[in-house]
PDB file of C-alpha atoms in Angstrom:
ATOM      1  CA  UNK A   5      42.826 -47.989  22.861  1.00 24.00           C
ATOM      2  CA  UNK A   6      46.568 -48.716  23.821  1.00 24.00           C
ATOM      3  CA  UNK A   7      47.718 -47.738  27.278  1.00 23.00           C
ATOM      4  CA  UNK A   8      51.151 -48.166  28.628  1.00 26.00           C
ATOM      5  CA  UNK A   9      51.207 -48.837  32.475  1.00 26.00           C
ATOM      6  CA  UNK A  10      54.385 -48.302  34.427  1.00 32.00           C
ATOM      7  CA  UNK A  11      54.270 -50.216  37.616  1.00 37.00           C
ATOM      8  CA  UNK A  12      56.490 -48.671  40.376  1.00 35.00           C
ATOM      9  CA  UNK A  13      56.900 -51.375  42.846  1.00 36.00           C
ATOM     10  CA  UNK A  14      58.651 -50.945  46.250  1.00 37.00           C
ATOM     11  CA  UNK A  15      59.401 -53.407  48.926  1.00 36.00           C
ATOM     12  CA  UNK A  16      61.607 -53.456  52.189  1.00 37.00           C
ATOM     13  CA  UNK A  17      63.504 -56.599  52.702  1.00 37.00           C
ATOM     14  CA  UNK A  18      64.681 -55.644  56.052  1.00 40.00           C
ATOM     15  CA  UNK A  19      66.187 -52.885  57.911  1.00 37.00           C
ATOM     16  CA  UNK A  20      69.418 -53.190  55.985  1.00 41.00           C
ATOM     17  CA  UNK A  21      68.095 -54.023  52.532  1.00 44.00           C
ATOM     18  CA  UNK A  22      65.592 -52.466  50.181  1.00 49.00           C
ATOM     19  CA  UNK A  23      64.590 -53.164  46.829  1.00 51.00           C
ATOM     20  CA  UNK A  24      62.817 -50.883  44.078  1.00 50.00           C
ATOM     21  CA  UNK A  25      61.636 -52.255  40.890  1.00 48.00           C
ATOM     22  CA  UNK A  26      59.770 -50.507  37.930  1.00 50.00           C
ATOM     23  CA  UNK A  27      58.414 -52.937  35.440  1.00 48.00           C
ATOM     24  CA  UNK A  28      56.990 -51.460  32.126  1.00 45.00           C
ATOM     25  CA  UNK A  29      54.034 -53.163  30.954  1.00 42.00           C
ATOM     26  CA  UNK A  30      52.295 -52.415  27.647  1.00 36.00           C
ATOM     27  CA  UNK A  31      48.722 -53.412  27.434  1.00 36.00           C
ATOM     28  CA  UNK A  32      45.868 -53.092  24.983  1.00 32.00           C
ATOM     29  CA  UNK A  33      42.506 -52.355  26.758  1.00 32.00           C
ATOM     30  CA  UNK A  34      39.512 -54.250  25.140  1.00 32.00           C
ATOM     31  CA  UNK A  35      35.942 -52.802  25.772  1.00 33.00           C
ATOM     32  CA  UNK A  36      34.396 -54.179  28.887  1.00 38.00           C
ATOM     33  CA  UNK A  37      31.944 -56.754  28.611  1.00 41.00           C
ATOM     34  CA  UNK A  38      33.509 -58.391  25.529  1.00 49.00           C
ATOM     35  CA  UNK A  39      34.780 -61.934  25.643  1.00 54.00           C
ATOM     36  CA  UNK A  40      38.568 -62.391  25.771  1.00 65.00           C
ATOM     37  CA  UNK A  41      39.982 -62.978  22.420  1.00 73.00           C
ATOM     38  CA  UNK A  42      42.570 -65.728  22.386  1.00 80.00           C
ATOM     39  CA  UNK A  43      44.858 -66.487  19.551  1.00 80.00           C
ATOM     40  CA  UNK A  44      43.651 -69.492  17.591  1.00 79.00           C
ATOM     41  CA  UNK A  45      46.732 -71.576  18.291  1.00 82.00           C
ATOM     42  CA  UNK A  46      46.422 -70.613  22.098  1.00 83.00           C
ATOM     43  CA  UNK A  47      45.974 -73.714  24.227  1.00 83.00           C
ATOM     44  CA  UNK A  48      43.081 -73.585  26.728  1.00 85.00           C
ATOM     45  CA  UNK A  49      42.046 -76.361  29.167  1.00 89.00           C
ATOM     46  CA  UNK A  50      39.157 -77.380  31.320  1.00 87.00           C
ATOM     47  CA  UNK A  51      39.426 -76.391  34.965  1.00 85.00           C
ATOM     48  CA  UNK A  52      41.371 -78.793  37.051  1.00 81.00           C
ATOM     49  CA  UNK A  53      42.692 -80.820  34.182  1.00 87.00           C
ATOM     50  CA  UNK A  54      46.304 -80.963  35.576  1.00 86.00           C
ATOM     51  CA  UNK A  55      47.762 -82.614  32.666  1.00 89.00           C
ATOM     52  CA  UNK A  56      46.293 -80.239  30.039  1.00 90.00           C
ATOM     53  CA  UNK A  57      47.298 -77.219  32.278  1.00 89.00           C
ATOM     54  CA  UNK A  58      50.843 -78.239  32.241  1.00 88.00           C
ATOM     55  CA  UNK A  59      51.076 -78.781  28.523  1.00 90.00           C
ATOM     56  CA  UNK A  60      49.109 -75.469  28.057  1.00 89.00           C
ATOM     57  CA  UNK A  61      51.422 -73.347  30.282  1.00 89.00           C
ATOM     58  CA  UNK A  62      54.562 -74.801  28.618  1.00 90.00           C
ATOM     59  CA  UNK A  63      53.093 -73.934  25.367  1.00 90.00           C
ATOM     60  CA  UNK A  64      52.527 -70.524  26.256  1.00 90.00           C
ATOM     61  CA  UNK A  65      56.067 -69.900  27.216  1.00 90.00           C
ATOM     62  CA  UNK A  66      57.231 -71.646  24.063  1.00 90.00           C
ATOM     63  CA  UNK A  67      54.883 -70.233  21.427  1.00 90.00           C
ATOM     64  CA  UNK A  68      53.625 -66.813  22.852  1.00 89.00           C
ATOM     65  CA  UNK A  69      56.941 -65.693  24.871  1.00 91.00           C
ATOM     66  CA  UNK A  70      56.627 -62.499  22.692  1.00 91.00           C
ATOM     67  CA  UNK A  71      53.255 -61.607  24.628  1.00 90.00           C
ATOM     68  CA  UNK A  72      49.459 -61.855  23.858  1.00 89.00           C
ATOM     69  CA  UNK A  73      48.188 -58.223  24.306  1.00 88.00           C
ATOM     70  CA  UNK A  74      44.508 -59.652  23.779  1.00 86.00           C
ATOM     71  CA  UNK A  75      44.612 -61.085  27.311  1.00 88.00           C
ATOM     72  CA  UNK A  76      47.224 -58.838  29.020  1.00 90.00           C
ATOM     73  CA  UNK A  77      50.081 -61.230  28.694  1.00 91.00           C
ATOM     74  CA  UNK A  78      53.259 -59.109  28.405  1.00 91.00           C
ATOM     75  CA  UNK A  79      56.413 -60.375  26.400  1.00 92.00           C
ATOM     76  CA  UNK A  80      57.962 -63.025  28.617  1.00 92.00           C
ATOM     77  CA  UNK A  81      61.200 -63.547  26.720  1.00 94.00           C
ATOM     78  CA  UNK A  82      62.894 -61.130  26.749  1.00 93.00           C
ATOM     79  CA  UNK A  83      61.002 -59.529  29.819  1.00 92.00           C
ATOM     80  CA  UNK A  84      61.847 -55.955  30.052  1.00 91.00           C
ATOM     81  CA  UNK A  85      62.571 -54.561  33.516  1.00 91.00           C
ATOM     82  CA  UNK A  86      62.896 -50.796  33.362  1.00 90.00           C
ATOM     83  CA  UNK A  87      64.443 -50.197  36.782  1.00 89.00           C
ATOM     84  CA  UNK A  88      65.585 -52.512  39.545  1.00 88.00           C
ATOM     85  CA  UNK A  89      67.551 -51.076  42.603  1.00 86.00           C
ATOM     86  CA  UNK A  90      69.101 -53.411  45.100  1.00 85.00           C
ATOM     87  CA  UNK A  91      70.573 -51.562  48.320  1.00 82.00           C
ATOM     88  CA  UNK A  92      72.073 -53.764  50.925  1.00 78.00           C
ATOM     89  CA  UNK A  93      73.317 -51.882  53.723  1.00 73.00           C
ATOM     90  CA  UNK A  94      75.329 -54.358  56.166  1.00 73.00           C
ATOM     91  CA  UNK A  95      76.804 -57.657  56.261  1.00 82.00           C
ATOM     92  CA  UNK A  96      79.478 -59.468  54.166  1.00 88.00           C
ATOM     93  CA  UNK A  97      77.900 -57.552  51.224  1.00 90.00           C
ATOM     94  CA  UNK A  98      77.312 -53.889  51.380  1.00 91.00           C
ATOM     95  CA  UNK A  99      76.330 -52.519  48.116  1.00 91.00           C
ATOM     96  CA  UNK A 100      74.052 -50.076  46.056  1.00 91.00           C
ATOM     97  CA  UNK A 101      73.331 -51.987  42.791  1.00 92.00           C
ATOM     98  CA  UNK A 102      71.139 -50.027  40.241  1.00 92.00           C
ATOM     99  CA  UNK A 103      69.842 -51.875  36.897  1.00 93.00           C
ATOM    100  CA  UNK A 104      68.404 -49.903  34.072  1.00 92.00           C
ATOM    101  CA  UNK A 105      66.565 -51.149  31.193  1.00 92.00           C
ATOM    102  CA  UNK A 106      67.603 -54.780  31.671  1.00 93.00           C
ATOM    103  CA  UNK A 107      66.258 -57.802  29.955  1.00 95.00           C
ATOM    104  CA  UNK A 108      65.233 -61.155  31.695  1.00 94.00           C
ATOM    105  CA  UNK A 109      66.152 -63.872  29.156  1.00 96.00           C
ATOM    106  CA  UNK A 110      65.601 -67.635  28.947  1.00 96.00           C
ATOM    107  CA  UNK A 111      61.932 -68.136  29.836  1.00 94.00           C
ATOM    108  CA  UNK A 112      60.976 -69.403  26.428  1.00 95.00           C
ATOM    109  CA  UNK A 113      62.783 -72.607  27.404  1.00 95.00           C
ATOM    110  CA  UNK A 114      60.957 -73.001  30.839  1.00 94.00           C
ATOM    111  CA  UNK A 115      59.726 -76.483  31.697  1.00 93.00           C
ATOM    112  CA  UNK A 116      56.635 -76.372  33.859  1.00 93.00           C
ATOM    113  CA  UNK A 117      56.914 -78.951  36.478  1.00 93.00           C
ATOM    114  CA  UNK A 118      53.701 -78.180  38.462  1.00 92.00           C
ATOM    115  CA  UNK A 119      50.531 -76.035  38.175  1.00 92.00           C
ATOM    116  CA  UNK A 120      47.810 -76.484  40.742  1.00 91.00           C
ATOM    117  CA  UNK A 121      44.972 -74.530  42.512  1.00 92.00           C
ATOM    118  CA  UNK A 122      43.088 -73.566  39.101  1.00 91.00           C
ATOM    119  CA  UNK A 123      39.877 -74.519  40.172  1.00 90.00           C
ATOM    120  CA  UNK A 124      36.207 -73.200  39.960  1.00 90.00           C
ATOM    121  CA  UNK A 125      36.540 -71.402  43.229  1.00 91.00           C
ATOM    122  CA  UNK A 126      40.399 -70.534  43.547  1.00 94.00           C
ATOM    123  CA  UNK A 127      42.123 -69.375  46.542  1.00 94.00           C
ATOM    124  CA  UNK A 128      45.784 -70.724  46.660  1.00 96.00           C
ATOM    125  CA  UNK A 129      47.712 -71.594  43.274  1.00 95.00           C
ATOM    126  CA  UNK A 130      51.161 -72.428  42.734  1.00 94.00           C
ATOM    127  CA  UNK A 131      53.327 -73.048  39.786  1.00 94.00           C
ATOM    128  CA  UNK A 132      56.939 -74.595  39.568  1.00 96.00           C
ATOM    129  CA  UNK A 133      59.130 -74.104  36.559  1.00 95.00           C
ATOM    130  CA  UNK A 134      62.770 -74.995  35.640  1.00 96.00           C
ATOM    131  CA  UNK A 135      64.579 -72.555  33.507  1.00 96.00           C
ATOM    132  CA  UNK A 136      67.803 -74.190  31.969  1.00 97.00           C
ATOM    133  CA  UNK A 137      69.633 -70.819  31.432  1.00 98.00           C
ATOM    134  CA  UNK A 138      68.024 -67.630  32.952  1.00 96.00           C
ATOM    135  CA  UNK A 139      70.090 -64.398  32.270  1.00 96.00           C
ATOM    136  CA  UNK A 140      69.621 -60.661  33.479  1.00 95.00           C
ATOM    137  CA  UNK A 141      71.203 -58.610  30.913  1.00 96.00           C
ATOM    138  CA  UNK A 142      71.542 -54.837  30.535  1.00 96.00           C
ATOM    139  CA  UNK A 143      73.018 -51.544  32.203  1.00 96.00           C
ATOM    140  CA  UNK A 144      74.139 -51.422  35.826  1.00 96.00           C
ATOM    141  CA  UNK A 145      75.742 -49.093  38.318  1.00 97.00           C
ATOM    142  CA  UNK A 146      77.407 -50.436  41.435  1.00 97.00           C
ATOM    143  CA  UNK A 147      79.148 -49.132  44.538  1.00 96.00           C
ATOM    144  CA  UNK A 148      79.979 -50.755  47.745  1.00 95.00           C
ATOM    145  CA  UNK A 149      81.910 -53.691  49.175  1.00 94.00           C
ATOM    146  CA  UNK A 150      81.393 -57.374  48.390  1.00 94.00           C
ATOM    147  CA  UNK A 151      82.934 -59.743  50.936  1.00 88.00           C
ATOM    148  CA  UNK A 152      86.301 -58.194  51.676  1.00 87.00           C
ATOM    149  CA  UNK A 153      86.865 -56.153  48.478  1.00 93.00           C
ATOM    150  CA  UNK A 154      85.594 -52.708  47.419  1.00 95.00           C
ATOM    151  CA  UNK A 155      83.559 -52.659  43.972  1.00 97.00           C
ATOM    152  CA  UNK A 156      82.584 -49.532  41.893  1.00 97.00           C
ATOM    153  CA  UNK A 157      81.473 -49.302  38.213  1.00 97.00           C
ATOM    154  CA  UNK A 158      78.943 -48.483  35.746  1.00 97.00           C
ATOM    155  CA  UNK A 159      78.573 -50.192  32.251  1.00 97.00           C
ATOM    156  CA  UNK A 160      76.832 -53.417  30.834  1.00 97.00           C
ATOM    157  CA  UNK A 161      76.060 -56.456  33.076  1.00 97.00           C
ATOM    158  CA  UNK A 162      75.189 -60.199  32.808  1.00 97.00           C
ATOM    159  CA  UNK A 163      74.005 -62.071  35.466  1.00 96.00           C
ATOM    160  CA  UNK A 164      73.275 -65.800  34.676  1.00 97.00           C
ATOM    161  CA  UNK A 165      71.685 -68.573  36.634  1.00 97.00           C
ATOM    162  CA  UNK A 166      72.080 -72.253  35.260  1.00 98.00           C
ATOM    163  CA  UNK A 167      69.153 -74.823  36.062  1.00 98.00           C
ATOM    164  CA  UNK A 168      67.087 -72.112  37.748  1.00 97.00           C
ATOM    165  CA  UNK A 169      64.358 -73.866  39.727  1.00 97.00           C
ATOM    166  CA  UNK A 170      61.546 -71.341  40.441  1.00 97.00           C
ATOM    167  CA  UNK A 171      58.461 -71.840  42.649  1.00 97.00           C
ATOM    168  CA  UNK A 172      55.516 -69.373  42.442  1.00 96.00           C
ATOM    169  CA  UNK A 173      52.889 -69.378  45.047  1.00 97.00           C
ATOM    170  CA  UNK A 174      50.133 -66.854  45.355  1.00 97.00           C
ATOM    171  CA  UNK A 175      46.654 -66.504  47.162  1.00 97.00           C
ATOM    172  CA  UNK A 176      43.583 -64.468  46.112  1.00 96.00           C
ATOM    173  CA  UNK A 177      39.798 -64.712  45.486  1.00 96.00           C
ATOM    174  CA  UNK A 178      37.121 -63.967  42.829  1.00 96.00           C
ATOM    175  CA  UNK A 179      35.713 -60.530  42.724  1.00 96.00           C
ATOM    176  CA  UNK A 180      32.883 -59.347  40.694  1.00 95.00           C
ATOM    177  CA  UNK A 181      33.576 -56.474  38.299  1.00 92.00           C
ATOM    178  CA  UNK A 182      31.096 -55.294  35.674  1.00 90.00           C
ATOM    179  CA  UNK A 183      28.943 -58.449  36.023  1.00 93.00           C
ATOM    180  CA  UNK A 184      32.028 -60.732  35.664  1.00 93.00           C
ATOM    181  CA  UNK A 185      34.354 -62.617  38.145  1.00 94.00           C
ATOM    182  CA  UNK A 186      37.939 -61.844  37.957  1.00 95.00           C
ATOM    183  CA  UNK A 187      40.574 -63.459  40.125  1.00 95.00           C
ATOM    184  CA  UNK A 188      42.277 -60.820  42.320  1.00 96.00           C
ATOM    185  CA  UNK A 189      45.878 -61.674  43.608  1.00 96.00           C
ATOM    186  CA  UNK A 190      46.271 -60.753  47.269  1.00 96.00           C
ATOM    187  CA  UNK A 191      49.824 -62.199  48.417  1.00 96.00           C
ATOM    188  CA  UNK A 192      52.499 -63.605  46.005  1.00 96.00           C
ATOM    189  CA  UNK A 193      55.711 -65.275  46.731  1.00 96.00           C
ATOM    190  CA  UNK A 194      58.728 -66.662  44.703  1.00 96.00           C
ATOM    191  CA  UNK A 195      61.487 -68.868  45.713  1.00 96.00           C
ATOM    192  CA  UNK A 196      64.292 -70.051  43.661  1.00 96.00           C
ATOM    193  CA  UNK A 197      67.420 -72.327  43.505  1.00 96.00           C
ATOM    194  CA  UNK A 198      70.086 -72.730  40.797  1.00 97.00           C
ATOM    195  CA  UNK A 199      73.184 -74.852  40.447  1.00 98.00           C
ATOM    196  CA  UNK A 200      75.348 -72.134  39.181  1.00 98.00           C
ATOM    197  CA  UNK A 201      75.495 -68.381  39.403  1.00 97.00           C
ATOM    198  CA  UNK A 202      77.586 -66.333  36.813  1.00 97.00           C
ATOM    199  CA  UNK A 203      78.354 -62.606  37.008  1.00 97.00           C
ATOM    200  CA  UNK A 204      80.023 -60.256  34.633  1.00 97.00           C
ATOM    201  CA  UNK A 205      80.337 -56.625  35.057  1.00 98.00           C
ATOM    202  CA  UNK A 206      81.960 -54.358  32.341  1.00 97.00           C
ATOM    203  CA  UNK A 207      83.766 -51.089  33.044  1.00 97.00           C
ATOM    204  CA  UNK A 208      84.485 -51.686  36.608  1.00 97.00           C
ATOM    205  CA  UNK A 209      86.899 -49.423  38.438  1.00 97.00           C
ATOM    206  CA  UNK A 210      86.520 -46.579  35.542  1.00 94.00           C
ATOM    207  CA  UNK A 211      87.559 -49.199  32.988  1.00 94.00           C
ATOM    208  CA  UNK A 212      90.774 -50.467  34.661  1.00 96.00           C
ATOM    209  CA  UNK A 213      90.819 -53.853  32.857  1.00 95.00           C
ATOM    210  CA  UNK A 214      93.234 -55.490  35.155  1.00 97.00           C
ATOM    211  CA  UNK A 215      91.111 -54.724  38.323  1.00 96.00           C
ATOM    212  CA  UNK A 216      87.957 -55.366  36.635  1.00 96.00           C
ATOM    213  CA  UNK A 217      88.979 -58.722  35.259  1.00 97.00           C
ATOM    214  CA  UNK A 218      90.165 -59.666  38.728  1.00 97.00           C
ATOM    215  CA  UNK A 219      87.019 -58.633  40.303  1.00 97.00           C
ATOM    216  CA  UNK A 220      84.863 -60.565  37.927  1.00 97.00           C
ATOM    217  CA  UNK A 221      87.114 -63.765  38.710  1.00 97.00           C
ATOM    218  CA  UNK A 222      86.587 -63.078  42.370  1.00 96.00           C
ATOM    219  CA  UNK A 223      82.782 -62.657  42.088  1.00 96.00           C
ATOM    220  CA  UNK A 224      82.525 -66.021  40.206  1.00 97.00           C
ATOM    221  CA  UNK A 225      84.850 -67.961  42.526  1.00 97.00           C
ATOM    222  CA  UNK A 226      82.686 -66.875  45.399  1.00 96.00           C
ATOM    223  CA  UNK A 227      79.264 -67.095  43.730  1.00 96.00           C
ATOM    224  CA  UNK A 228      77.844 -69.491  46.362  1.00 96.00           C
ATOM    225  CA  UNK A 229      78.704 -66.935  49.353  1.00 93.00           C
ATOM    226  CA  UNK A 230      77.485 -64.001  47.101  1.00 92.00           C
ATOM    227  CA  UNK A 231      74.226 -65.614  46.124  1.00 92.00           C
ATOM    228  CA  UNK A 232      73.502 -66.583  49.608  1.00 91.00           C
ATOM    229  CA  UNK A 233      73.573 -62.767  50.614  1.00 88.00           C
ATOM    230  CA  UNK A 234      71.703 -61.611  47.692  1.00 87.00           C
ATOM    231  CA  UNK A 235      69.141 -64.268  47.443  1.00 89.00           C
ATOM    232  CA  UNK A 236      66.455 -62.505  49.388  1.00 87.00           C
ATOM    233  CA  UNK A 237      66.737 -59.365  47.107  1.00 84.00           C
ATOM    234  CA  UNK A 238      66.626 -61.310  44.030  1.00 86.00           C
ATOM    235  CA  UNK A 239      63.659 -63.412  45.266  1.00 89.00           C
ATOM    236  CA  UNK A 240      61.920 -60.148  46.218  1.00 87.00           C
ATOM    237  CA  UNK A 241      62.593 -59.082  42.602  1.00 84.00           C
ATOM    238  CA  UNK A 242      61.251 -62.212  41.094  1.00 87.00           C
ATOM    239  CA  UNK A 243      58.181 -61.875  43.370  1.00 91.00           C
ATOM    240  CA  UNK A 244      57.382 -58.272  42.137  1.00 89.00           C
ATOM    241  CA  UNK A 245      58.029 -59.029  38.625  1.00 89.00           C
ATOM    242  CA  UNK A 246      55.941 -62.203  38.307  1.00 92.00           C
ATOM    243  CA  UNK A 247      53.196 -60.840  40.409  1.00 94.00           C
ATOM    244  CA  UNK A 248      52.765 -57.972  37.991  1.00 92.00           C
ATOM    245  CA  UNK A 249      52.781 -60.464  34.949  1.00 92.00           C
ATOM    246  CA  UNK A 250      50.242 -62.852  36.509  1.00 93.00           C
ATOM    247  CA  UNK A 251      47.955 -60.112  37.798  1.00 94.00           C
ATOM    248  CA  UNK A 252      47.871 -58.398  34.616  1.00 92.00           C
ATOM    249  CA  UNK A 253      46.301 -61.306  33.036  1.00 92.00           C
ATOM    250  CA  UNK A 254      43.968 -62.115  35.706  1.00 93.00           C
ATOM    251  CA  UNK A 255      42.803 -58.374  35.728  1.00 92.00           C
ATOM    252  CA  UNK A 256      42.415 -58.502  32.008  1.00 91.00           C
ATOM    253  CA  UNK A 257      40.297 -61.637  31.425  1.00 92.00           C
ATOM    254  CA  UNK A 258      37.329 -62.802  33.385  1.00 93.00           C
ATOM    255  CA  UNK A 259      38.456 -66.050  35.407  1.00 93.00           C
ATOM    256  CA  UNK A 260      35.812 -68.375  33.579  1.00 91.00           C
ATOM    257  CA  UNK A 261      36.917 -67.218  30.050  1.00 90.00           C
ATOM    258  CA  UNK A 262      40.465 -68.508  30.815  1.00 90.00           C
ATOM    259  CA  UNK A 263      39.266 -72.037  30.512  1.00 89.00           C
ATOM    260  CA  UNK A 264      37.256 -74.254  28.007  1.00 86.00           C
ATOM    261  CA  UNK A 265      33.479 -74.293  28.969  1.00 72.00           C
TER     262      UNK A 265
END
């Protein structure tokens, strides 16, 4: 049986900023009680084998970035985000920025630097990865003010980060379900840094090319100040996205079956 699950995720950043994300995940449900069916080329490790785990996670990003429905792993590159809204109400940046049907690209080239906490009785886990070029590409609508300039438009967008260093940390515990133990995520947090942030928005100011080109130049000349203001919202977006991806696998496969016996 094939089930499409639409996760509508909301979080408030603070009084002046809120973010809404809807991530569309397509998963295949396998009958309860059956062992997880991993692809023959899928790498598995013994628990607490750190070296093997780094290699296995890297191989998953490289070789299975189109997803593994048998274990609940959604496509990672591109990772489709159906809806993401960023609303920031005051400060140097005051905008309503809506993304629709955007793709997060570049994670098939991720370099896994750390993966820890994958023990027999897990509580805290964390993973660090470096994505050489990560891009969010798709439709947008924006209205508001960026630093000293008004901004308005609707069209196609590309927001790209170079050397995107991402840290994922989460806590949880094992819970019993249908006679088997599954890892249940409780809290999840993502932090990131980047050496360069590029932005491009088409059809700004109702298609006025001169104004639009000047605004894109302004945005990229001031990327550090802009990123500083938007970083909490982007981190919150990454948190909701990757929490959904990770939880989908843990909810699908009994914890012990993720590893070699």
